[in-house]
Coordinates of C-alpha atoms and ligand atoms in Angstrom, one line a residue:
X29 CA 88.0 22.0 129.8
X30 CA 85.3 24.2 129.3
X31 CA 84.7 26.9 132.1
X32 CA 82.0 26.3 134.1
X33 CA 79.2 29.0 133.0
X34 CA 76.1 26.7 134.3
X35 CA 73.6 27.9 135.3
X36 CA 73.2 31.1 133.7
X37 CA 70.1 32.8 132.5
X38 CA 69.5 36.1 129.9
X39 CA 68.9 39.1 132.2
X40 CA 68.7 42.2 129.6
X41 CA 70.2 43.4 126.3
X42 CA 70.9 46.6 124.8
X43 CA 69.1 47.3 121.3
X44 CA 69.9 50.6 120.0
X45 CA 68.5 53.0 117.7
X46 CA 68.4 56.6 116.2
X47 CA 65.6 57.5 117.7
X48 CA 66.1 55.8 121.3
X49 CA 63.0 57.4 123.4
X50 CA 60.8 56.7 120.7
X51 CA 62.2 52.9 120.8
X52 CA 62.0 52.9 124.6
X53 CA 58.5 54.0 124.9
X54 CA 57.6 51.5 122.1
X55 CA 58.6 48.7 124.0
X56 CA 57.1 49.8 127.2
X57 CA 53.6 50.2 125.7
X58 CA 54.2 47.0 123.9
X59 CA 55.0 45.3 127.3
X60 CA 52.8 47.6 129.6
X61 CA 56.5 48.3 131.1
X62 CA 57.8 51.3 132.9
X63 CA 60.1 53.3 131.0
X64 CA 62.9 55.2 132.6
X65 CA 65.9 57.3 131.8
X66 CA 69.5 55.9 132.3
X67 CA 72.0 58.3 133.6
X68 CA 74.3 57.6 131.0
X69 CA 71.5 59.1 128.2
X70 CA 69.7 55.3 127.7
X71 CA 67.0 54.5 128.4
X72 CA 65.5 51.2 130.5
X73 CA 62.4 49.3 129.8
X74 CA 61.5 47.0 133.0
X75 CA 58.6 45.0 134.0
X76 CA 58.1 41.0 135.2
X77 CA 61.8 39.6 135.0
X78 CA 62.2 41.5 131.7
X79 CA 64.9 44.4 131.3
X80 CA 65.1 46.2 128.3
X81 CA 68.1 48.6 127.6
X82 CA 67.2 51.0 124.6
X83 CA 70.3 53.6 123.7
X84 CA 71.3 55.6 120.9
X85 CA 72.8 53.5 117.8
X86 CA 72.2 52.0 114.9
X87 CA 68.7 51.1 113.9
X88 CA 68.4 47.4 115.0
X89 CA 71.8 47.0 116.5
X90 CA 72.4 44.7 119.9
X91 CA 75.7 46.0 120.8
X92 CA 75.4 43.4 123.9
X93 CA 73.2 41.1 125.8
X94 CA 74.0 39.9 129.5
X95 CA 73.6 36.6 131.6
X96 CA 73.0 37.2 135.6
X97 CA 75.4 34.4 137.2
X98 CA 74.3 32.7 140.1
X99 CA 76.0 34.3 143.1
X100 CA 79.4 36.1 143.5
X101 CA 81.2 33.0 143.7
X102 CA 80.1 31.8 140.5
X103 CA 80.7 35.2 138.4
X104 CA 84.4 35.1 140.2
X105 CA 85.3 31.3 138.9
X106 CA 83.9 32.1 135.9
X107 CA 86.3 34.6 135.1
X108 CA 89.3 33.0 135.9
X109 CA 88.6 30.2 133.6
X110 CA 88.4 32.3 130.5
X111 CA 90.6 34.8 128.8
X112 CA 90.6 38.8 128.1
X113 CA 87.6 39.9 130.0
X114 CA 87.1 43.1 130.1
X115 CA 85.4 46.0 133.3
X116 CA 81.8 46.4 132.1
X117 CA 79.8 48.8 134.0
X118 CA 75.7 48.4 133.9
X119 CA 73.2 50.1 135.5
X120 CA 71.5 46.9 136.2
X121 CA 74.6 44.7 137.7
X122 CA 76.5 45.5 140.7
X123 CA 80.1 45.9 140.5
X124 CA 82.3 43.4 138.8
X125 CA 80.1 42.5 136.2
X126 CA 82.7 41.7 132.9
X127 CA 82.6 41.3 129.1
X128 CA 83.8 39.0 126.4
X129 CA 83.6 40.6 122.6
X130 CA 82.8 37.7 120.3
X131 CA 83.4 36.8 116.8
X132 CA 81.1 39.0 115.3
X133 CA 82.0 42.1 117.5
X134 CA 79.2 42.2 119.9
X135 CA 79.6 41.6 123.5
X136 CA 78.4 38.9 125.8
X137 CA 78.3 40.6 129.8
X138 CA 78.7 38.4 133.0
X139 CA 77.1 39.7 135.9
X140 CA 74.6 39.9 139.0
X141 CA 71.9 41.3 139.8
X142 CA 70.9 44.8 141.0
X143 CA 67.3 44.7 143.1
X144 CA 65.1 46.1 141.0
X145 CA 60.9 46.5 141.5
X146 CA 59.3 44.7 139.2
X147 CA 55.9 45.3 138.4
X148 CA 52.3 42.8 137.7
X149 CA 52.7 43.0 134.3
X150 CA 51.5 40.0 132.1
X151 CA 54.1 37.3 132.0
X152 CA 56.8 37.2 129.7
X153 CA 60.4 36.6 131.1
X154 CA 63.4 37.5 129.0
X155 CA 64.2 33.8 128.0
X156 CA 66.8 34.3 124.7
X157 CA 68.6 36.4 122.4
X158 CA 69.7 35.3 119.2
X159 CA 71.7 36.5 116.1
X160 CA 72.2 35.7 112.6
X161 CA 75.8 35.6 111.4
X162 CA 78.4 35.6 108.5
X163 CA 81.0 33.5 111.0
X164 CA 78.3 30.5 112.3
X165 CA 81.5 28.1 113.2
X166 CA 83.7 31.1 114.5
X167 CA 80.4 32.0 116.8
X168 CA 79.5 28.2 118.0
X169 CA 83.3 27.6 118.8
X170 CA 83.2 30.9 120.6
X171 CA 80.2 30.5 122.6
X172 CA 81.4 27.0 123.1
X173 CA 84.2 28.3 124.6
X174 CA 82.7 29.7 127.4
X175 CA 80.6 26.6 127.9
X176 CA 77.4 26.9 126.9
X177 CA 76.0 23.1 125.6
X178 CA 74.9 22.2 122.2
X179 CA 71.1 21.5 122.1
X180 CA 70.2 21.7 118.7
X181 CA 71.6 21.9 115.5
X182 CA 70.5 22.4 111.8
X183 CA 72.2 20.9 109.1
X184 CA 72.2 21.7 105.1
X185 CA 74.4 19.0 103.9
X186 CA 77.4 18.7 105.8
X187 CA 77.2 22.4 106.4
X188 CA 75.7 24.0 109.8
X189 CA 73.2 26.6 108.8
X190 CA 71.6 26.6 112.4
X191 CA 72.9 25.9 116.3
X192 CA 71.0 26.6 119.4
X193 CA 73.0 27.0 123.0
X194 CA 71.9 26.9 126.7
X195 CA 73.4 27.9 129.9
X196 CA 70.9 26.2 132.4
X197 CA 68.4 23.6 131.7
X198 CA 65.9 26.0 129.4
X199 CA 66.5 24.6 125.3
X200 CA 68.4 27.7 124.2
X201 CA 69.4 30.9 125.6
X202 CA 71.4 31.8 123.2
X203 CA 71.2 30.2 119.3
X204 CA 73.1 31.8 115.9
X205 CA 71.5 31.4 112.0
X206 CA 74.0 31.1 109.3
X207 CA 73.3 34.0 107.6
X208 CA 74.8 36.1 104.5
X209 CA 75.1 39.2 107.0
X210 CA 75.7 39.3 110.9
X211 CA 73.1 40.9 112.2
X212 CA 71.1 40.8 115.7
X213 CA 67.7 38.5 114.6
X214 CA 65.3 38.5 117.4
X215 CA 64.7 38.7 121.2
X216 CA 62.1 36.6 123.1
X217 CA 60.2 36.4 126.3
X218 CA 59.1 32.9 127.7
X219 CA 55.4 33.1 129.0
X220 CA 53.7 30.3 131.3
X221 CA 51.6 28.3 128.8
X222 CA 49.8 28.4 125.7
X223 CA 46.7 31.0 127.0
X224 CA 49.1 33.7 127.5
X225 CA 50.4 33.2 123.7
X226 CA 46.6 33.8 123.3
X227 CA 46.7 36.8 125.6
X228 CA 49.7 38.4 124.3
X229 CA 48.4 38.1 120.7
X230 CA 45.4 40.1 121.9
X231 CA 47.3 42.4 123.2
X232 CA 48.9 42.9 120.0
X233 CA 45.8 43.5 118.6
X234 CA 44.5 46.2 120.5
X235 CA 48.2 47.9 120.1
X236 CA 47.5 47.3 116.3
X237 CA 50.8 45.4 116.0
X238 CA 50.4 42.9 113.4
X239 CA 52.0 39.3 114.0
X240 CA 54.8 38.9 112.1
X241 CA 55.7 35.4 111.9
X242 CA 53.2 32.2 113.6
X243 CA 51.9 31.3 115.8
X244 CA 53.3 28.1 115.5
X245 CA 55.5 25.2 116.8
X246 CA 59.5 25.1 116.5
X247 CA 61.2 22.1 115.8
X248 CA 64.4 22.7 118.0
X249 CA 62.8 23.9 121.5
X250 CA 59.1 22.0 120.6
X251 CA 57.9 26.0 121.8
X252 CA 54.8 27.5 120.6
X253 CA 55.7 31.3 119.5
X254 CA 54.6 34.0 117.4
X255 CA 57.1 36.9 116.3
X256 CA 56.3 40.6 115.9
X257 CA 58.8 43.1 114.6
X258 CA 59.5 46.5 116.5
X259 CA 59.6 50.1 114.7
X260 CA 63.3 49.1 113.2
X261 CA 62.8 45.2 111.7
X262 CA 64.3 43.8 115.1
X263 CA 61.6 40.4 115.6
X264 CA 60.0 40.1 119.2
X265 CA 59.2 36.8 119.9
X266 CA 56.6 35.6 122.8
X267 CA 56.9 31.6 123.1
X268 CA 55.8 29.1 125.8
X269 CA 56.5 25.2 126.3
X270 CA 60.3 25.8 125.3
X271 CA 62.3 22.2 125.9
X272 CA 63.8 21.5 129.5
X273 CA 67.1 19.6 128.5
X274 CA 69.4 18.0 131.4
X275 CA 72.7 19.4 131.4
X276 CA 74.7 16.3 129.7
X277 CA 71.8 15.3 127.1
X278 CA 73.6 14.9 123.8
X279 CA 72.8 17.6 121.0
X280 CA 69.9 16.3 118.1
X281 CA 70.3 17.1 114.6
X282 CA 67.9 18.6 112.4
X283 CA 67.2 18.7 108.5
X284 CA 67.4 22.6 106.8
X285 CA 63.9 22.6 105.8
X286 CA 61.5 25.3 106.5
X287 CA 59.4 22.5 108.8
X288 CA 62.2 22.7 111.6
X289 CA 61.6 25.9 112.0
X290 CA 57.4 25.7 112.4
X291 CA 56.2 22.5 112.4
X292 CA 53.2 23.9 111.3
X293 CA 53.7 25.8 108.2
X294 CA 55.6 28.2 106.7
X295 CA 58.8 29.5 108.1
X296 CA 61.4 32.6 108.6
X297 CA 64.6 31.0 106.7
X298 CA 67.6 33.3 107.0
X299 CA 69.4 31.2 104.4
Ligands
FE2_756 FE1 63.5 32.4 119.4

């Protein structure tokens, strides 16, 4: 039996980079967020229910990303009911937060939340992470594992090119692309509805940040989104309307076409 992660929501992730200030301060004028160092050299990027850590690494890397649990209780029984955890200290949990390292080497943390000020920034939650990945079986058994439900998957053939997990009710908040490297693929902040897609885009353009990708309409999720990249390739996404599913609704099954991916045009296909 599966251990019982549910619910559990994104709460930040770590993106690294040569040049980590520079990175940091990126992402805090591209979110109007304050920017802060870490005493452990990082740096953190917070605003409206969005954490950003930024440390020193390789250019796109996401050495982690971490799920808050729901209360002490719930981050306790969690751990018991899967194996070789390991200590993981964060700036932004409290004590006893843990780790899992999964097939690709990066690290998935389970923790709670530290208080933390957030500001009236423009809305854009921290929704989902997702990677692309040599090992896409290997990862969806993995994440599986620790009981995150199937929502969505894409099929080429008989062959899974494409799976999309969630931990609460929200489509995905975590989703792996089959992929001829594993890499980290994109990061995304859910916004209330369709007019702050609009104003987020405009703030793109005063920023002079070109949209990268959309907007348009996923298949898997139904969300609107558009995609920008930060100063190392790493894809930003803004989305709103993403899919409520129940927690026992059966996964659907989806064609590998470029239409799954935007329903409207033309799409990002990572194999
Ligand atoms: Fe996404």
């Amino acid at each position: 039996m599966s251990p019982d992660l549910w619910p559990a929501r994104l709460h930040h992730l770590r993106r690294d980079s040569p040049q980590p200030e520079r990175l940091a301060h990126f992402y805090g004028e591209l979110l109007g967020d304050r920017v802060e160092a870490l005493p452990d050299g990082s740096w953190l990027v917070a605003g409206r229910h969005r954490r950003l850590v930024v440390g020193k690494g390789a250019a796109g890397a996401v050495p982690y990303f971490a799920l808050e649990m729901q209360d002490a209780a719930h981050l306790t029984a969690f751990r018991k009911g899967i194996l070789k955890s390991e200590d993981f200290t964060s700036s932004l949990f409290v004590d006893g937060a843990y780790a899992l390292t999964d097939p690709d080497g990066r690290r998935v943390v389970f923790g709670l939340s530290k208080e933390y000020n957030s500001s009236d920034g423009m809305p854009a939650r921290l929704q989902h992470f997702v990677c692309a990945t040599q090992r896409l079986p290997q990862m969806v058994e993995f994440y599986c594992g620790l009981g995150m439900a199937e929502s969505d998957r894409v099929l080429e053939g008989e062959a899974l090119s494409a799976v999309f997990l969630r931990s609460d009710p929200e489509h995905h908040s975590f989703a792996a692309f089959r992929a001829p490297e594993s890499r980290p693929d994109h990061h995304c902040y859910e916004t209330n509805g369709w007019l702050d897609i609009r104003d987020w885009a405009d703030r793109m353009a005063k920023l002079r940040i070109p949209l990268w990708w959309g907007p348009g309409r996923h298949g898997p999720g139904n969300n609107l989104f558009f995609m920008i990249e930060d100063p190392d390739g790493h894809k930003v996404e803004f989305s709103a309307e993403l899919e409520l599913m129940p927690k026992g609704m059966p996964h659907r099954t989806w064609p590998h076409e470029q239409r799954t991916l935007n329903l409207w045009g033309s799409a990002w296909m990572r194999s």
